[in-house]
PDB file of C-alpha atoms in Angstrom:
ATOM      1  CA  UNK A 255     -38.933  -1.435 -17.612  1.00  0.00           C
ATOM      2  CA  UNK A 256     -36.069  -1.935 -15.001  1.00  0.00           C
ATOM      3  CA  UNK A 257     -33.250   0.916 -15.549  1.00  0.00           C
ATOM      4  CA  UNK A 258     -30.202  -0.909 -15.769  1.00  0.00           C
ATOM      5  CA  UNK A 259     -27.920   1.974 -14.307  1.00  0.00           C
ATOM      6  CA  UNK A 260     -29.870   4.463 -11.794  1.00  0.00           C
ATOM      7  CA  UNK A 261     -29.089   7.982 -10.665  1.00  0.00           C
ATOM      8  CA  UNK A 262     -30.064   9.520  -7.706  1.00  0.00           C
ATOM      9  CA  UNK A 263     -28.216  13.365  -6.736  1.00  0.00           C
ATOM     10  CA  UNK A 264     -28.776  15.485  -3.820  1.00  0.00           C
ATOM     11  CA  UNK A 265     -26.227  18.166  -1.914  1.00  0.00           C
ATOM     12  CA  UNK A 266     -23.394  17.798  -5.071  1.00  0.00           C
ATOM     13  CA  UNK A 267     -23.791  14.238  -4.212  1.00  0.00           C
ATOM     14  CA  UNK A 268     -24.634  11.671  -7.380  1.00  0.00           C
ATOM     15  CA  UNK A 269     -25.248   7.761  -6.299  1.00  0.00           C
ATOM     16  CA  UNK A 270     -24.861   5.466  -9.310  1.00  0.00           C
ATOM     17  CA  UNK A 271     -26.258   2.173  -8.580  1.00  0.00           C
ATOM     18  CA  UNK A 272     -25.653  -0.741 -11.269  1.00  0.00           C
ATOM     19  CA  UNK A 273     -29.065  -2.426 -11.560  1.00  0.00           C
ATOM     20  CA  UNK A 274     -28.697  -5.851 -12.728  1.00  0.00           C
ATOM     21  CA  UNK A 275     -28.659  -8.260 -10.197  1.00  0.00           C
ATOM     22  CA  UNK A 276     -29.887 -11.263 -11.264  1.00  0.00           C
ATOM     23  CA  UNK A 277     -27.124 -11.343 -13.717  1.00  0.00           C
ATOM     24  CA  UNK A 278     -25.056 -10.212 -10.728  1.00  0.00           C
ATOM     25  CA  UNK A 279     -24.948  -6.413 -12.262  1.00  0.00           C
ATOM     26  CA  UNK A 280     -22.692  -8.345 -15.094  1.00  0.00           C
ATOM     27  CA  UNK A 281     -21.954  -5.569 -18.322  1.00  0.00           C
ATOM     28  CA  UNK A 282     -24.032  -6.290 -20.997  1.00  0.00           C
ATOM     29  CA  UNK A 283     -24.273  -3.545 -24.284  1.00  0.00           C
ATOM     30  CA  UNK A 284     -27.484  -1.856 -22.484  1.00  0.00           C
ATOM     31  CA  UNK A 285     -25.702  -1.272 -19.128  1.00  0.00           C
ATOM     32  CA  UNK A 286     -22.393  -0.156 -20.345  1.00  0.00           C
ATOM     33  CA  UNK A 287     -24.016   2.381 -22.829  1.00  0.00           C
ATOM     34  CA  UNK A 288     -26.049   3.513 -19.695  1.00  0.00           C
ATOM     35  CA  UNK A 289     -22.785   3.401 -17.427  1.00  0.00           C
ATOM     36  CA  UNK A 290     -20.820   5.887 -19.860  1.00  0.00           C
ATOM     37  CA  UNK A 291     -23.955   8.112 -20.808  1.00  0.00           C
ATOM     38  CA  UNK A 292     -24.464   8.138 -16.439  1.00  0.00           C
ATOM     39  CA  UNK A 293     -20.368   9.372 -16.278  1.00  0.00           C
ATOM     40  CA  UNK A 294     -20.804  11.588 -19.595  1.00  0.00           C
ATOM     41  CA  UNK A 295     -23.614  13.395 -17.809  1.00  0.00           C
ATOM     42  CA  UNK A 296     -22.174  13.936 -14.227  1.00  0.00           C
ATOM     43  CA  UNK A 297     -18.420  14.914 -15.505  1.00  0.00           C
ATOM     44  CA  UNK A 298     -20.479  17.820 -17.463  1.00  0.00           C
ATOM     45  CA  UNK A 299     -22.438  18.634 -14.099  1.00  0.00           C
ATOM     46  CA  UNK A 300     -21.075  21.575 -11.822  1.00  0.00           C
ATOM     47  CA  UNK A 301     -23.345  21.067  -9.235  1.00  0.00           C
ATOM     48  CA  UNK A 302     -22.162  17.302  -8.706  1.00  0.00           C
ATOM     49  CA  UNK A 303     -19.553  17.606  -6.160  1.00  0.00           C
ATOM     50  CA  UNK A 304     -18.516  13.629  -5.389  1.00  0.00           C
ATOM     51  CA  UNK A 305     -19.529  10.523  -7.339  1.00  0.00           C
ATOM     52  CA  UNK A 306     -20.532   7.007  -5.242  1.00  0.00           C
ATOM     53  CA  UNK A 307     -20.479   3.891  -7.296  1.00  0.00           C
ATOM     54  CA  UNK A 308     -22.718   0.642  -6.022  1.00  0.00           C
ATOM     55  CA  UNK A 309     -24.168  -2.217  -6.750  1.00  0.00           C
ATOM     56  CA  UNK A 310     -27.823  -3.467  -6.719  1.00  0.00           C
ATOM     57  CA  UNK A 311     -27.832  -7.502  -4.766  1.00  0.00           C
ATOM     58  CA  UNK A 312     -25.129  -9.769  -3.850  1.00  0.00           C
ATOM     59  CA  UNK A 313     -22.307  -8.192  -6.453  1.00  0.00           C
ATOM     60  CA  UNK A 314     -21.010  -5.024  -7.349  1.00  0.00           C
ATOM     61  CA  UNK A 315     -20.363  -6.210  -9.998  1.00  0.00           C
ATOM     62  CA  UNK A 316     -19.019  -9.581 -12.043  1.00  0.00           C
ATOM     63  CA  UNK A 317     -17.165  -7.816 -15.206  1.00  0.00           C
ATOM     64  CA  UNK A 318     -18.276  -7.959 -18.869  1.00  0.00           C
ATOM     65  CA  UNK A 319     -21.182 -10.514 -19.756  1.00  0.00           C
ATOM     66  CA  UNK A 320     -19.457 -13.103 -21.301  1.00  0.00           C
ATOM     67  CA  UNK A 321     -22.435 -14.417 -23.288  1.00  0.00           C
ATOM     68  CA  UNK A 322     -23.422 -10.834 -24.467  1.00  0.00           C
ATOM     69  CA  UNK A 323     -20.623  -8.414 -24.053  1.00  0.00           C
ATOM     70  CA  UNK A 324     -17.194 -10.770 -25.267  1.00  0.00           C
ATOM     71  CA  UNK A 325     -19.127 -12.527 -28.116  1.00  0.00           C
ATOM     72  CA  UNK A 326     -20.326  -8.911 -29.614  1.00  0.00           C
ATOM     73  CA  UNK A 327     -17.027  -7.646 -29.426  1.00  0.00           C
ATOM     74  CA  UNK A 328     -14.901 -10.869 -30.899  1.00  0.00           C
ATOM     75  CA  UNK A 329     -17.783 -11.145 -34.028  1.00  0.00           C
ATOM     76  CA  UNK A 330     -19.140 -14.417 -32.664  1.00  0.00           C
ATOM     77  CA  UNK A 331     -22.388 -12.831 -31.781  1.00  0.00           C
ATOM     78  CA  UNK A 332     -24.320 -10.349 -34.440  1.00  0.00           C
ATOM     79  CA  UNK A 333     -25.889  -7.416 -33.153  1.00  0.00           C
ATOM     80  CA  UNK A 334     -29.527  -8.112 -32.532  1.00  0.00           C
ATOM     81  CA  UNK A 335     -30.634  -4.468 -31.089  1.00  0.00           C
ATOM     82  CA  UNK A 336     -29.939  -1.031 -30.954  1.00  0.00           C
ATOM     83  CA  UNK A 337     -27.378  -1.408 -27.572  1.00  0.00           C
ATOM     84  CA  UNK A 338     -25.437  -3.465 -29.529  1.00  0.00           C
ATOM     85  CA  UNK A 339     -25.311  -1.323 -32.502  1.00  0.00           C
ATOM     86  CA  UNK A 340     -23.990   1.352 -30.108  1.00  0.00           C
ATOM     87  CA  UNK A 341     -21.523  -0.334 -28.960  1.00  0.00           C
ATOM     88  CA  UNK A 342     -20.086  -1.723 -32.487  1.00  0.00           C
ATOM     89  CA  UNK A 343     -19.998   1.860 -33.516  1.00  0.00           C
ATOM     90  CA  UNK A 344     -18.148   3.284 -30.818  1.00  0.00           C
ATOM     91  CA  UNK A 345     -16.351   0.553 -29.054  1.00  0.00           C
ATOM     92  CA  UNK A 346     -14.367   2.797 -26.957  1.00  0.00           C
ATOM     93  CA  UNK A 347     -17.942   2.721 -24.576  1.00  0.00           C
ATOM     94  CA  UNK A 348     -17.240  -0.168 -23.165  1.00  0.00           C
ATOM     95  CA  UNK A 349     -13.368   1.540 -21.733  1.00  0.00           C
ATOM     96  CA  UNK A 350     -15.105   4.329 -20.857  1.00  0.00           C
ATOM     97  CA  UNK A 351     -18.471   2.577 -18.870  1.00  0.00           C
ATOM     98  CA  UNK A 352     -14.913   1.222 -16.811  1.00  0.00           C
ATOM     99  CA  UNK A 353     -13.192   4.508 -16.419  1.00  0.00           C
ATOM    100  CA  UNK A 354     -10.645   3.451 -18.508  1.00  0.00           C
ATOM    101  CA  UNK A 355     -10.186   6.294 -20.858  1.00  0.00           C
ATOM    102  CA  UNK A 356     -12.150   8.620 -18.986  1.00  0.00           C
ATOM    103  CA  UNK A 357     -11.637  10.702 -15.975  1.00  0.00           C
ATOM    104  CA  UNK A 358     -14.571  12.649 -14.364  1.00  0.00           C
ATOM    105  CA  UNK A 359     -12.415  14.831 -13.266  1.00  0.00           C
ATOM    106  CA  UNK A 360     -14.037  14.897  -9.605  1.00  0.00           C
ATOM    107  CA  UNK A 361     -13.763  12.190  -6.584  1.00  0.00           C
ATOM    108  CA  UNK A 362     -15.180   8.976  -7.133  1.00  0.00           C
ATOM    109  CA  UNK A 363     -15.904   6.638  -4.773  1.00  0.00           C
ATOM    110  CA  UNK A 364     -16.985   3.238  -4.723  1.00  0.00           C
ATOM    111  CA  UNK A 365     -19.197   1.417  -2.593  1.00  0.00           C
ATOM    112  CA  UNK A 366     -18.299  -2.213  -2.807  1.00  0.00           C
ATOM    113  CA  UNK A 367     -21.748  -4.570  -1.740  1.00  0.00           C
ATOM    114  CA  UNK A 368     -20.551  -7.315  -3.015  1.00  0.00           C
ATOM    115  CA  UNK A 369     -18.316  -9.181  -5.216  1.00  0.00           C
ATOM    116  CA  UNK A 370     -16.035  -7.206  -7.716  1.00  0.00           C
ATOM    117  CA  UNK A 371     -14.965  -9.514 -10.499  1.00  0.00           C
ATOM    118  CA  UNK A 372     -12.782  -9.203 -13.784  1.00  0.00           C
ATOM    119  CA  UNK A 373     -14.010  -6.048 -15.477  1.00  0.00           C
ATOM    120  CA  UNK A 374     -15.986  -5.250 -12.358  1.00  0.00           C
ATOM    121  CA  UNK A 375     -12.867  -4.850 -10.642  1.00  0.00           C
ATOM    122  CA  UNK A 376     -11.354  -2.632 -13.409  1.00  0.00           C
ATOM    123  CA  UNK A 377     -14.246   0.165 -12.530  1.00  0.00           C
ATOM    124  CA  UNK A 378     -13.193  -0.263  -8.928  1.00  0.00           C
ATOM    125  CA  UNK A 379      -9.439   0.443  -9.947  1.00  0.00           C
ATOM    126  CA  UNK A 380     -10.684   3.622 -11.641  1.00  0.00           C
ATOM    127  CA  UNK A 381     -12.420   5.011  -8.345  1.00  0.00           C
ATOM    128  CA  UNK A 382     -10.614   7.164  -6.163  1.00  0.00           C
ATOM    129  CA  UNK A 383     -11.831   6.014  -2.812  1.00  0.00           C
ATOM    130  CA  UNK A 384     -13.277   2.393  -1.983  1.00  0.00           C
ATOM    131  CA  UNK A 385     -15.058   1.075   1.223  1.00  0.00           C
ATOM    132  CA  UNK A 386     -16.270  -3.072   0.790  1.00  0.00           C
ATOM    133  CA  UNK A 387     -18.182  -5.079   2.478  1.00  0.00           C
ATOM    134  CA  UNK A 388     -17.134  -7.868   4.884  1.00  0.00           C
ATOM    135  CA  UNK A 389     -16.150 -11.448   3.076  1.00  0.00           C
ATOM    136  CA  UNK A 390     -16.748  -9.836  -0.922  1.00  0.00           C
ATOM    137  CA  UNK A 391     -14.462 -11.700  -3.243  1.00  0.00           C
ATOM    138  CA  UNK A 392     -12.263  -9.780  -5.882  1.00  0.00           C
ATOM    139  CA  UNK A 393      -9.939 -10.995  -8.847  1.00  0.00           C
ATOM    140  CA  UNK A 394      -9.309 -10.914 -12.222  1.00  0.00           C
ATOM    141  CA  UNK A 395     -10.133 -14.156 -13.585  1.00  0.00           C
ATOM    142  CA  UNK A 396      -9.533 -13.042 -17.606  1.00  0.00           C
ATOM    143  CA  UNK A 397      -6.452 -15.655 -18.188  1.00  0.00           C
ATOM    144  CA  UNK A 398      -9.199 -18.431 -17.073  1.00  0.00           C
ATOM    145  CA  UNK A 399     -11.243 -17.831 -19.945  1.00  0.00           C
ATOM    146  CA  UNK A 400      -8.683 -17.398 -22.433  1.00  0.00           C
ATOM    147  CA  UNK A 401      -9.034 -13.610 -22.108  1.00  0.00           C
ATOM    148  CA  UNK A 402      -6.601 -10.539 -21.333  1.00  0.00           C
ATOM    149  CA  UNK A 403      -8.024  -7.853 -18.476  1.00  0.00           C
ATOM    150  CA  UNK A 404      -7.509  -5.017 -20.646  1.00  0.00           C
ATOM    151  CA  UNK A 405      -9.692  -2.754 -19.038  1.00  0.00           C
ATOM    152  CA  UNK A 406      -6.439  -0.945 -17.751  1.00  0.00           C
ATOM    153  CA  UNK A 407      -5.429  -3.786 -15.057  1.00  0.00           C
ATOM    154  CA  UNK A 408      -2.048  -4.372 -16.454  1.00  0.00           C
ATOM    155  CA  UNK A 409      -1.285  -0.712 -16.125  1.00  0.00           C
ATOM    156  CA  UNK A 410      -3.099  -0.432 -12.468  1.00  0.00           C
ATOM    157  CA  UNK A 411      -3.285  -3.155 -10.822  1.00  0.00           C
ATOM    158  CA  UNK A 412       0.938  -3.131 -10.430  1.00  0.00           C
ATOM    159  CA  UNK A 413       0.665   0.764  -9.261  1.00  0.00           C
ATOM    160  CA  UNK A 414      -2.330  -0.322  -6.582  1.00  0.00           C
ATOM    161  CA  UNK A 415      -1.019  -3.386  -5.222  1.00  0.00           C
ATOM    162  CA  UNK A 416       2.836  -4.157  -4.356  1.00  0.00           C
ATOM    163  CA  UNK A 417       4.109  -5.973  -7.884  1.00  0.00           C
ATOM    164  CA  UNK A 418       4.457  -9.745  -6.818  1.00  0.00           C
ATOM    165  CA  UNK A 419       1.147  -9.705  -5.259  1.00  0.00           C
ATOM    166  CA  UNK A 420      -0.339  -7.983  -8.741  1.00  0.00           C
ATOM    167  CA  UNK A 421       1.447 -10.832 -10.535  1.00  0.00           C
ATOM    168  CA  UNK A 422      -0.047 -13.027  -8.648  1.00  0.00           C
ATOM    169  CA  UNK A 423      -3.568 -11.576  -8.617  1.00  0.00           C
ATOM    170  CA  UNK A 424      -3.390 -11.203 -12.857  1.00  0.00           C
ATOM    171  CA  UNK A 425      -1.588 -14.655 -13.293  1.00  0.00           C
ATOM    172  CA  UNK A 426      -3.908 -16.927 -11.459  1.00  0.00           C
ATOM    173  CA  UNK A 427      -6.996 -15.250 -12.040  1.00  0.00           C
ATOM    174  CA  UNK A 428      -7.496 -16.499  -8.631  1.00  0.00           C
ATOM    175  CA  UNK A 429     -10.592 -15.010  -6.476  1.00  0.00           C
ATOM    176  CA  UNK A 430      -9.431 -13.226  -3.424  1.00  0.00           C
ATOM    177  CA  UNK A 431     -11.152 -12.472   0.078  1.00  0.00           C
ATOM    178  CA  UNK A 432     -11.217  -8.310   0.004  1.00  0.00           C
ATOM    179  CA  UNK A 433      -9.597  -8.732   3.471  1.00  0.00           C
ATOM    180  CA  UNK A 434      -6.273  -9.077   0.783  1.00  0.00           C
ATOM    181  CA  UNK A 435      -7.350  -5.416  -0.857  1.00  0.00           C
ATOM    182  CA  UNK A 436      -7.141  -4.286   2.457  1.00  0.00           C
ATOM    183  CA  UNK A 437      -3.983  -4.925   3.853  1.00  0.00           C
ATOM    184  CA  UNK A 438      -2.669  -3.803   0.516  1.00  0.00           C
ATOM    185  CA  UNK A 439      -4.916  -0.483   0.685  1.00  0.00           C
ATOM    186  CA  UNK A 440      -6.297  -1.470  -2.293  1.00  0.00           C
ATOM    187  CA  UNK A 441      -9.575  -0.724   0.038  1.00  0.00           C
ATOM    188  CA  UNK A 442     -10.071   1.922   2.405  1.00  0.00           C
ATOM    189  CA  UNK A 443     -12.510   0.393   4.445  1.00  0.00           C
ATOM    190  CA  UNK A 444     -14.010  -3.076   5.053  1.00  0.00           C
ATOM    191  CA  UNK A 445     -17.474  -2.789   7.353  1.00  0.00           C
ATOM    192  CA  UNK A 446     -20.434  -4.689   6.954  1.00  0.00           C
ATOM    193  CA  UNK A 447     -22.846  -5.134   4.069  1.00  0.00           C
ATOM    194  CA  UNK A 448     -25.498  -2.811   5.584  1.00  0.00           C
ATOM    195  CA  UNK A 449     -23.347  -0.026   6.690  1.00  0.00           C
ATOM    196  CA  UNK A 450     -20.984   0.363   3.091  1.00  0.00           C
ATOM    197  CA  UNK A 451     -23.372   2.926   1.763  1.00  0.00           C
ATOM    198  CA  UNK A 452     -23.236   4.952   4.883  1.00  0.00           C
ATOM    199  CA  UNK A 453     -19.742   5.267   5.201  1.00  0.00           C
ATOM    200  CA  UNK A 454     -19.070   5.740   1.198  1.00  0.00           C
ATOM    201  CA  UNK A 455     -21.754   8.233   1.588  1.00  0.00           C
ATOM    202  CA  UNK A 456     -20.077  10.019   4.826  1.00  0.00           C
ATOM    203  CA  UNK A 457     -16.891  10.158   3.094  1.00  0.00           C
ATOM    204  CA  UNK A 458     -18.920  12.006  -0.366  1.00  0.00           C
ATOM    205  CA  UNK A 459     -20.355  14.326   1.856  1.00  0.00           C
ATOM    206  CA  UNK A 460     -17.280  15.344   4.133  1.00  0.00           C
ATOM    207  CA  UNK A 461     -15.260  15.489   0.782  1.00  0.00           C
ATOM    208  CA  UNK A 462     -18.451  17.612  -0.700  1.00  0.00           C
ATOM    209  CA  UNK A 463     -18.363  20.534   2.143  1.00  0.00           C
ATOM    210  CA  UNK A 464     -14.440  21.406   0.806  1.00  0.00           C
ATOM    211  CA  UNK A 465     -13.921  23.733  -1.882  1.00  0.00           C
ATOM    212  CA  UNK A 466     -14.703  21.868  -4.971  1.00  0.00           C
ATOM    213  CA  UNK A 467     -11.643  23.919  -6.809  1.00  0.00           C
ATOM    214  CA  UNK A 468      -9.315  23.067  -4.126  1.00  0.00           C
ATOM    215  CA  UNK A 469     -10.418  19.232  -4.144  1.00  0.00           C
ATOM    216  CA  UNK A 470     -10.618  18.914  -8.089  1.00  0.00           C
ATOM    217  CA  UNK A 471      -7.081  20.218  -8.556  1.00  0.00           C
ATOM    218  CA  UNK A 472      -5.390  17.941  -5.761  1.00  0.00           C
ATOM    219  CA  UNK A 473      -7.142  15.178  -7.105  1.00  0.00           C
ATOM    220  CA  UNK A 474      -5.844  15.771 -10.706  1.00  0.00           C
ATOM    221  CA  UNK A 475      -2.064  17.082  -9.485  1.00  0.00           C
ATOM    222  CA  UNK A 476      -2.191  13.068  -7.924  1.00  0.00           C
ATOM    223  CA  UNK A 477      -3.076  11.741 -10.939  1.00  0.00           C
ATOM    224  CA  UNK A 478      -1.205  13.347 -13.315  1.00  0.00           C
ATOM    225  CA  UNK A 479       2.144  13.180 -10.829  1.00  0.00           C
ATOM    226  CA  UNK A 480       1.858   9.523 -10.292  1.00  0.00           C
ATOM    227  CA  UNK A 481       3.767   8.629 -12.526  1.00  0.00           C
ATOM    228  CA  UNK A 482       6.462  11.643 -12.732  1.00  0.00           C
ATOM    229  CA  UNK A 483       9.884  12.284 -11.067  1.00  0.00           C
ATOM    230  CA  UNK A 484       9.549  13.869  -8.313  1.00  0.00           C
ATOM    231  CA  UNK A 485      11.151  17.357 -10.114  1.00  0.00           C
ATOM    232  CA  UNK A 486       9.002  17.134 -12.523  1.00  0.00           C
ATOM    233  CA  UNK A 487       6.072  16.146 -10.378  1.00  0.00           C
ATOM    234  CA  UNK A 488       6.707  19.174  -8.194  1.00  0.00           C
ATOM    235  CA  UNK A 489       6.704  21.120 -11.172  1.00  0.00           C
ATOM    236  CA  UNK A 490       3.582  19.767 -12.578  1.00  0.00           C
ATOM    237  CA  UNK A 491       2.010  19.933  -8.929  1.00  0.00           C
ATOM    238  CA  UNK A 492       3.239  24.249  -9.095  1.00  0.00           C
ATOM    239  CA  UNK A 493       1.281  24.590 -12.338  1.00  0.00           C
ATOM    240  CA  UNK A 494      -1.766  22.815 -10.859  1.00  0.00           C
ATOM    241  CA  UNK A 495      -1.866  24.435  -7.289  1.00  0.00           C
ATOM    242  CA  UNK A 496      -0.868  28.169  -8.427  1.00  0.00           C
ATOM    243  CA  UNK A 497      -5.025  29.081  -9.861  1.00  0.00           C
ATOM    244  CA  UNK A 498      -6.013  27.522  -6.873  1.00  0.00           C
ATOM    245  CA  UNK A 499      -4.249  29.835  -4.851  1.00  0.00           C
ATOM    246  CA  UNK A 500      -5.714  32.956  -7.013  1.00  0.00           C
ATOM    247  CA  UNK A 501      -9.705  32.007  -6.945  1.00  0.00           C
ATOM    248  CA  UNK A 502     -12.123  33.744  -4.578  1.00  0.00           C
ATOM    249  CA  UNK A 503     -12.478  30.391  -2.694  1.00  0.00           C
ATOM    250  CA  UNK A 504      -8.663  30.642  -1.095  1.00  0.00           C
ATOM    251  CA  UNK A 505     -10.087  34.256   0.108  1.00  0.00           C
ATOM    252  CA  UNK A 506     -13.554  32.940   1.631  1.00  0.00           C
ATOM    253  CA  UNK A 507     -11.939  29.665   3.148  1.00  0.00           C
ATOM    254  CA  UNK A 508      -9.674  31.396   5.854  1.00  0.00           C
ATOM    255  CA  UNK A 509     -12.197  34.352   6.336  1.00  0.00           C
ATOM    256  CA  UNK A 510     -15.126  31.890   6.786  1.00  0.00           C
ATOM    257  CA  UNK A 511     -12.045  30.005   9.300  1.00  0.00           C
ATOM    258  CA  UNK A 512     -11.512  33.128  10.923  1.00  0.00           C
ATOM    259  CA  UNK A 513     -14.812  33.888  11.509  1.00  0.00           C
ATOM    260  CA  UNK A 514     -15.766  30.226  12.737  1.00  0.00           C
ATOM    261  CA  UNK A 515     -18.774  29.762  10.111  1.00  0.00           C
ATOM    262  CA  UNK A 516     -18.767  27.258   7.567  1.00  0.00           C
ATOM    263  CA  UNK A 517     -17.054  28.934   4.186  1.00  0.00           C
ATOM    264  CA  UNK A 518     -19.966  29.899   1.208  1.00  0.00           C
ATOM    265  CA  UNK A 519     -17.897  28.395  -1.627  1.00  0.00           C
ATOM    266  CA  UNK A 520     -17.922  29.715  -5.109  1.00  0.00           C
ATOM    267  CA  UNK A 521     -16.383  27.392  -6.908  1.00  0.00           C
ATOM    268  CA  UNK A 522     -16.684  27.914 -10.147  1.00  0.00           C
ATOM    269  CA  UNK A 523     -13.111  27.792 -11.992  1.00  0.00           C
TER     270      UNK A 523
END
């Protein structure tokens, strides 16, 4: 049987690969149960330093399956195994398999082989770091079908992009050439197909060799300042930083500096 989500970890590094791609790695019941179970396990894991997020084939990843996903959730479709079950019982899964309502709480970063589409590009908007592939397509094309991209691009898409170009990317449900993501810095990097693993994998490991304490807390003082004044973001940041400051890794980090060896982390909080 073909695991729809797979998990390979070595060196604090975790690849998740989304394995559907005949159906173009679409989210059916089975893979976004898998998805969140896959995030559920590595936000628990210590050793897992930095998350990479792919594809399997020619997408990333083309949103919710309409035919499986959308007619389980709007009661057209019954539930005809135990995936769907799962999901009916606990539809905040389907959020969470997007990074929606969950944060891992370490870097994630996602490696973009191909197309990111509607919900597909609502998990990208959740990652922290994204290199693409040359001439991928992204949009949200929700208001097409009659639909509303509620896996957080309303709230996102207007902080990642500049706001008329959001508008224009929700309104029209248009499909874009990534080259658009990039001039916006949606993206960080655009390279070809075969080398977007390699760099999104570069990037995990250069990000894996810092002190996971130090990285964890700037990555949450971003988040949770984003949206703050800037008082009471650089009171929020002061609160965040301070622990930092007192854990045995600010000690080993300028000794290891001083004595030009690469630092023997602790990091444990």
């Amino acid at each position: 049987v073909m695991e729809v989500v797979t998990l390979q970890q070595k060196n604090g590094i975790a690849l998740v690969t989304l394995n559907r791609p005949d159906q173009h790695n679409a989210i059916n019941p089975e893979l976004a149960v898998n998805l969140y179970r896959t995030w559920m396990k590595l936000k628990e894991d210590e050793g897992v330093k930095v998350i990479v997020v792919t594809g399997n084939g020619a997408s990333f990843c083309a949103g919710a399956d309409l035919g499986r996903m959308i007619t389980l959730i709007n009661g057209a479709r019954k539930p005809e195994d135990d995936w769907d079950r799962i999901i009916l019982e606990d539809r905040s899964i389907f959020n969470k398999c997007l990074l929606r309502d969950l944060d891992l709480g370490k870097p994630v970063i996602a490696a973009l082989n191909g197309h990111a589409i509607a919900g597909g590009l609502e998990l990208v908007q959740g990652t922290d770091i994204r290199v693409a592939a040359e001439g991928i397509k992204f949009g949200l094309q929700e208001p097409k079908w009659g639909l509303f991209p509620m896996g957080g691009s309303t709230v996102r898409i207007p902080k990642q992009f500049p706001y008329a170009i959001a508008m224009e990317i929700l309104l029209t449900g248009k499909l874009y050439d990534i080259g658009l993501a990039h001039r916006y810095g949606f993206v960080n990097y655009v390279v070809s197909k075969d080398k977007v693993l390699d760099v999104a994998l570069d990037l995990a490991k250069t990000i894996s060799e810092n002190g996971s304490t130090a990285v964890q807390a700037i990555r949450k003082s971003i988040k949770e300042c984003y949206s703050l004044s800037e008082k009471d973001g650089m009171a929020k940041e002061t609160e965040i930083a301070y622990p930092v400051f007192l854990h045995p890794d600010a000690q080993e980090g300028p000794r290891a500096f001083k004595e030009k060896r690469n630092p023997s982390w602790i990091s444990k909080l």
